[in-house]
mmCIF file of C-alpha atoms in Angstrom:
data_model
loop_
_atom_site.group_PDB
_atom_site.id
_atom_site.type_symbol
_atom_site.label_atom_id
_atom_site.label_comp_id
_atom_site.label_asym_id
_atom_site.label_seq_id
_atom_site.Cartn_x
_atom_site.Cartn_y
_atom_site.Cartn_z
ATOM 1 C CA MET A 1 13.850 27.654 -5.299
ATOM 2 C CA ASN A 2 13.325 29.699 -2.191
ATOM 3 C CA TYR A 3 12.031 28.463 1.148
ATOM 4 C CA LEU A 4 8.420 29.372 0.456
ATOM 5 C CA THR A 5 8.491 27.521 -2.869
ATOM 6 C CA ASN A 6 9.989 24.460 -1.170
ATOM 7 C CA ALA A 7 7.266 24.565 1.481
ATOM 8 C CA GLY A 8 4.579 24.860 -1.206
ATOM 9 C CA ALA A 9 6.090 21.934 -3.123
ATOM 10 C CA LEU A 10 6.108 19.824 0.044
ATOM 11 C CA ILE A 11 2.449 20.609 0.744
ATOM 12 C CA LEU A 12 1.502 19.814 -2.867
ATOM 13 C CA GLN A 13 3.366 16.511 -2.817
ATOM 14 C CA PHE A 14 1.825 15.540 0.519
ATOM 15 C CA ALA A 15 -1.737 16.409 -0.535
ATOM 16 C CA PHE A 16 -1.486 14.662 -3.886
ATOM 17 C CA GLY A 17 0.306 11.702 -2.278
ATOM 18 C CA ALA A 18 -2.539 11.202 0.196
ATOM 19 C CA ILE A 19 -5.211 11.273 -2.502
ATOM 20 C CA VAL A 20 -3.230 9.079 -4.904
ATOM 21 C CA THR A 21 -2.650 6.552 -2.105
ATOM 22 C CA LEU A 22 -6.391 6.016 -1.738
ATOM 23 C CA PHE A 23 -6.876 5.344 -5.450
ATOM 24 C CA VAL A 24 -3.778 3.123 -5.680
ATOM 25 C CA LEU A 25 -4.916 1.051 -2.695
ATOM 26 C CA ARG A 26 -8.399 0.778 -4.233
ATOM 27 C CA LEU A 27 -6.894 -0.399 -7.514
ATOM 28 C CA LEU A 28 -4.603 -2.915 -5.800
ATOM 29 C CA ALA A 29 -7.391 -4.168 -3.514
ATOM 30 C CA GLU A 30 -9.602 -4.880 -6.520
ATOM 31 C CA ALA A 31 -6.770 -6.472 -8.498
ATOM 32 C CA CYS A 32 -5.758 -8.730 -5.599
ATOM 33 C CA ARG A 33 -9.359 -9.446 -4.624
ATOM 34 C CA ALA A 34 -8.991 -8.201 -1.084
ATOM 35 C CA ASP A 35 -11.808 -9.011 1.313
ATOM 36 C CA PHE A 36 -14.542 -6.436 0.704
ATOM 37 C CA HIS A 37 -15.869 -6.890 4.241
ATOM 38 C CA ASN A 38 -12.619 -5.439 5.585
ATOM 39 C CA PRO A 39 -13.425 -1.969 7.037
ATOM 40 C CA ILE A 40 -10.401 -0.442 5.290
ATOM 41 C CA CYS A 41 -11.571 -1.750 1.914
ATOM 42 C CA GLN A 42 -15.032 -0.394 2.601
ATOM 43 C CA PHE A 43 -13.538 3.028 3.436
ATOM 44 C CA LEU A 44 -11.505 2.983 0.207
ATOM 45 C CA TYR A 45 -14.609 2.033 -1.757
ATOM 46 C CA ARG A 46 -16.794 4.723 -0.181
ATOM 47 C CA PHE A 47 -14.202 7.463 -0.636
ATOM 48 C CA THR A 48 -13.207 6.677 -4.215
ATOM 49 C CA ASN A 49 -16.492 5.423 -5.637
ATOM 50 C CA PRO A 50 -18.117 8.848 -6.230
ATOM 51 C CA VAL A 51 -15.188 9.754 -8.485
ATOM 52 C CA LEU A 52 -14.810 6.359 -10.141
ATOM 53 C CA ARG A 53 -18.472 5.506 -10.760
ATOM 54 C CA PRO A 54 -18.992 7.902 -13.699
ATOM 55 C CA LEU A 55 -15.649 6.946 -15.265
ATOM 56 C CA ARG A 56 -16.250 3.209 -14.965
ATOM 57 C CA LYS A 57 -19.176 3.487 -17.355
ATOM 58 C CA ALA A 58 -16.809 4.693 -20.086
ATOM 59 C CA LEU A 59 -13.693 2.768 -18.981
ATOM 60 C CA PRO A 60 -14.460 -0.856 -18.140
ATOM 61 C CA ASN A 61 -12.045 -2.971 -16.160
ATOM 62 C CA ILE A 62 -9.376 -4.867 -18.057
ATOM 63 C CA ARG A 63 -9.274 -8.248 -16.357
ATOM 64 C CA ARG A 64 -9.020 -7.219 -12.695
ATOM 65 C CA VAL A 65 -7.429 -3.803 -13.307
ATOM 66 C CA ASN A 66 -9.644 -0.831 -12.590
ATOM 67 C CA THR A 67 -8.748 1.385 -15.550
ATOM 68 C CA ALA A 68 -10.749 4.314 -14.185
ATOM 69 C CA ALA A 69 -8.675 4.337 -10.984
ATOM 70 C CA LEU A 70 -5.487 4.036 -13.018
ATOM 71 C CA LEU A 71 -6.538 6.996 -15.167
ATOM 72 C CA ILE A 72 -7.345 9.067 -12.067
ATOM 73 C CA VAL A 73 -3.919 8.262 -10.563
ATOM 74 C CA LEU A 74 -2.176 9.246 -13.801
ATOM 75 C CA ALA A 75 -4.225 12.451 -14.094
ATOM 76 C CA LEU A 76 -3.448 13.389 -10.486
ATOM 77 C CA GLU A 77 0.273 12.765 -10.996
ATOM 78 C CA CYS A 78 0.270 14.856 -14.200
ATOM 79 C CA LEU A 79 -1.601 17.652 -12.415
ATOM 80 C CA LYS A 80 0.920 17.498 -9.572
ATOM 81 C CA MET A 81 3.803 17.816 -12.051
ATOM 82 C CA LEU A 82 2.059 20.759 -13.744
ATOM 83 C CA LEU A 83 1.525 22.540 -10.419
ATOM 84 C CA LEU A 84 5.099 21.889 -9.303
ATOM 85 C CA ALA A 85 6.397 23.290 -12.586
ATOM 86 C CA ALA A 86 4.166 26.356 -12.201
ATOM 87 C CA LEU A 87 5.364 26.785 -8.631
ATOM 88 C CA ALA A 88 8.956 26.720 -9.871
ATOM 89 C CA GLY A 89 8.117 29.247 -12.586
ATOM 90 C CA VAL A 90 8.719 26.868 -15.480
ATOM 91 C CA ALA A 91 6.575 26.695 -18.608
ATOM 92 C CA PRO A 92 6.296 22.916 -19.041
ATOM 93 C CA SER A 93 5.691 21.014 -22.249
ATOM 94 C CA PRO A 94 2.621 18.734 -22.374
ATOM 95 C CA LEU A 95 4.713 15.724 -23.431
ATOM 96 C CA GLY A 96 7.065 16.351 -20.506
ATOM 97 C CA ILE A 97 4.146 16.480 -18.095
ATOM 98 C CA LEU A 98 2.767 13.203 -19.477
ATOM 99 C CA VAL A 99 6.100 11.337 -19.349
ATOM 100 C CA ALA A 100 6.906 12.684 -15.869
ATOM 101 C CA GLY A 101 3.364 11.779 -14.745
ATOM 102 C CA ILE A 102 3.754 8.223 -16.030
ATOM 103 C CA ALA A 103 7.112 7.946 -14.244
ATOM 104 C CA GLU A 104 5.603 9.268 -11.010
ATOM 105 C CA THR A 105 2.657 6.865 -11.298
ATOM 106 C CA LEU A 106 4.919 3.875 -11.839
ATOM 107 C CA ASP A 107 7.184 4.982 -9.002
ATOM 108 C CA PHE A 108 4.192 5.363 -6.676
ATOM 109 C CA PHE A 109 3.024 1.820 -7.415
ATOM 110 C CA LEU A 110 6.517 0.421 -6.848
ATOM 111 C CA LEU A 111 6.926 2.351 -3.584
ATOM 112 C CA THR A 112 3.512 1.159 -2.431
ATOM 113 C CA TRP A 113 4.506 -2.446 -3.087
ATOM 114 C CA ILE A 114 7.861 -1.921 -1.348
ATOM 115 C CA VAL A 115 6.097 -0.666 1.759
ATOM 116 C CA LEU A 116 3.481 -3.444 1.615
ATOM 117 C CA VAL A 117 6.035 -6.256 1.228
ATOM 118 C CA PHE A 118 8.234 -4.797 3.959
ATOM 119 C CA VAL A 119 5.322 -4.421 6.388
ATOM 120 C CA TRP A 120 4.048 -7.914 5.465
ATOM 121 C CA SER A 121 7.430 -9.508 6.150
ATOM 122 C CA LEU A 122 7.784 -7.547 9.392
ATOM 123 C CA MET A 123 4.322 -8.660 10.509
ATOM 124 C CA SER A 124 5.184 -12.276 9.713
ATOM 125 C CA MET A 125 8.242 -12.064 11.975
ATOM 126 C CA LEU A 126 6.345 -10.452 14.840
ATOM 127 C CA SER A 127 3.372 -11.966 16.570
ATOM 128 C CA THR A 128 0.544 -9.873 15.153
ATOM 129 C CA ASP A 129 -3.164 -10.513 15.000
ATOM 130 C CA ARG A 130 -3.673 -12.042 11.537
ATOM 131 C CA TYR A 131 -7.340 -11.071 11.612
ATOM 132 C CA HIS A 132 -6.742 -7.354 12.171
ATOM 133 C CA PRO A 133 -8.106 -5.356 9.192
ATOM 134 C CA VAL A 134 -4.706 -3.799 8.402
ATOM 135 C CA ALA A 135 -2.952 -7.178 8.589
ATOM 136 C CA ARG A 136 -5.541 -8.779 6.310
ATOM 137 C CA LEU A 137 -5.285 -5.982 3.745
ATOM 138 C CA VAL A 138 -1.474 -5.925 3.758
ATOM 139 C CA SER A 139 -1.427 -9.696 3.469
ATOM 140 C CA SER A 140 -3.816 -9.784 0.534
ATOM 141 C CA LEU A 141 -1.877 -7.057 -1.332
ATOM 142 C CA ALA A 142 1.666 -8.345 -0.683
ATOM 143 C CA GLU A 143 1.004 -12.067 -0.992
ATOM 144 C CA PRO A 144 0.646 -12.152 -4.817
ATOM 145 C CA LEU A 145 4.112 -10.664 -5.239
ATOM 146 C CA VAL A 146 5.821 -13.034 -2.810
ATOM 147 C CA ARG A 147 3.860 -16.224 -3.616
ATOM 148 C CA PRO A 148 5.817 -17.238 -6.776
ATOM 149 C CA LEU A 149 9.104 -17.270 -4.831
ATOM 150 C CA ARG A 150 7.837 -18.562 -1.512
ATOM 151 C CA GLY A 151 9.662 -21.681 -0.368
ATOM 152 C CA ARG A 152 12.199 -21.521 -3.202
ATOM 153 C CA LEU A 153 14.620 -19.212 -1.415
ATOM 154 C CA THR A 154 14.634 -20.881 1.995
ATOM 155 C CA ILE A 155 17.976 -21.170 3.754
ATOM 156 C CA GLY A 156 18.187 -22.622 7.247
ATOM 157 C CA GLY A 157 14.478 -22.233 7.875
ATOM 158 C CA LEU A 158 14.447 -18.567 6.784
ATOM 159 C CA ASP A 159 12.504 -17.592 3.687
ATOM 160 C CA PHE A 160 14.276 -14.908 1.687
ATOM 161 C CA SER A 161 11.518 -14.492 -0.898
ATOM 162 C CA PRO A 162 10.417 -11.074 0.479
ATOM 163 C CA THR A 163 14.034 -9.919 0.228
ATOM 164 C CA ALA A 164 14.217 -11.018 -3.414
ATOM 165 C CA VAL A 165 10.920 -9.264 -4.179
ATOM 166 C CA LEU A 166 12.115 -6.070 -2.486
ATOM 167 C CA LEU A 167 15.376 -6.236 -4.433
ATOM 168 C CA GLY A 168 13.435 -6.620 -7.689
ATOM 169 C CA LEU A 169 11.205 -3.652 -6.824
ATOM 170 C CA PHE A 170 14.187 -1.456 -5.958
ATOM 171 C CA LEU A 171 15.924 -2.478 -9.199
ATOM 172 C CA ALA A 172 12.770 -1.605 -11.159
ATOM 173 C CA ARG A 173 12.822 1.845 -9.585
ATOM 174 C CA ILE A 174 16.471 2.343 -10.528
ATOM 175 C CA LEU A 175 16.458 0.791 -13.999
ATOM 176 C CA ILE A 176 12.982 1.697 -15.265
ATOM 177 C CA VAL A 177 11.506 4.596 -13.312
ATOM 178 C CA GLN A 178 14.610 6.727 -12.888
ATOM 179 C CA PRO A 179 15.506 6.904 -16.619
ATOM 180 C CA LEU A 180 11.848 7.558 -17.472
ATOM 181 C CA SER A 181 11.698 10.277 -14.823
ATOM 182 C CA ASP A 182 14.921 11.882 -16.048
ATOM 183 C CA TRP A 183 13.627 11.871 -19.616
ATOM 184 C CA GLY A 184 10.319 13.383 -18.457
ATOM 185 C CA MET A 185 12.113 16.125 -16.538
ATOM 186 C CA ARG A 186 14.278 16.974 -19.568
ATOM 187 C CA LEU A 187 11.118 17.209 -21.690
ATOM 188 C CA LEU A 188 9.300 19.118 -18.951
ATOM 189 C CA LEU A 189 12.009 21.741 -18.624
ATOM 190 C CA GLY A 190 12.632 21.886 -22.357
ATOM 191 C CA ALA A 191 16.329 21.106 -21.943
#
């Protein structure tokens, strides 16, 4: 790849990452039942609802999972992989695009949770305003992951449950996402 191709790939990844972030946060906010009166949740709802409303008629929620948002995230990740392959001058296979898109989607969710749990644990160590909209949203999204281990990994007054959750998320990236991504790239490139 030359410098211009690398710059184009960076811009594509940034643009798709920003859009996917909004849909992932919307999906997680609904699944974790975040406070709808939070201004950030209202922004996510207003921005994503015009796209999701028509799809939700055909794709109902499964329990608390917004399947329309999940489909949009997967479609955006597949489109990103297709555009990156075209930018590199590769004729990708459809199965490779799908597998790589699934790997990217899973990786994005895991990275989002890593960031949320890290920020949540950092906010709990610092004296932050618990009623700030960002703090409330981060708390409501990270709490379900940490809650099952909370209080069980306490040593000397320190709770290591966020550390265990982060370790589990990093291991999932290494043991699940990376092999899936490698397989998708082999299929994508036809190797």
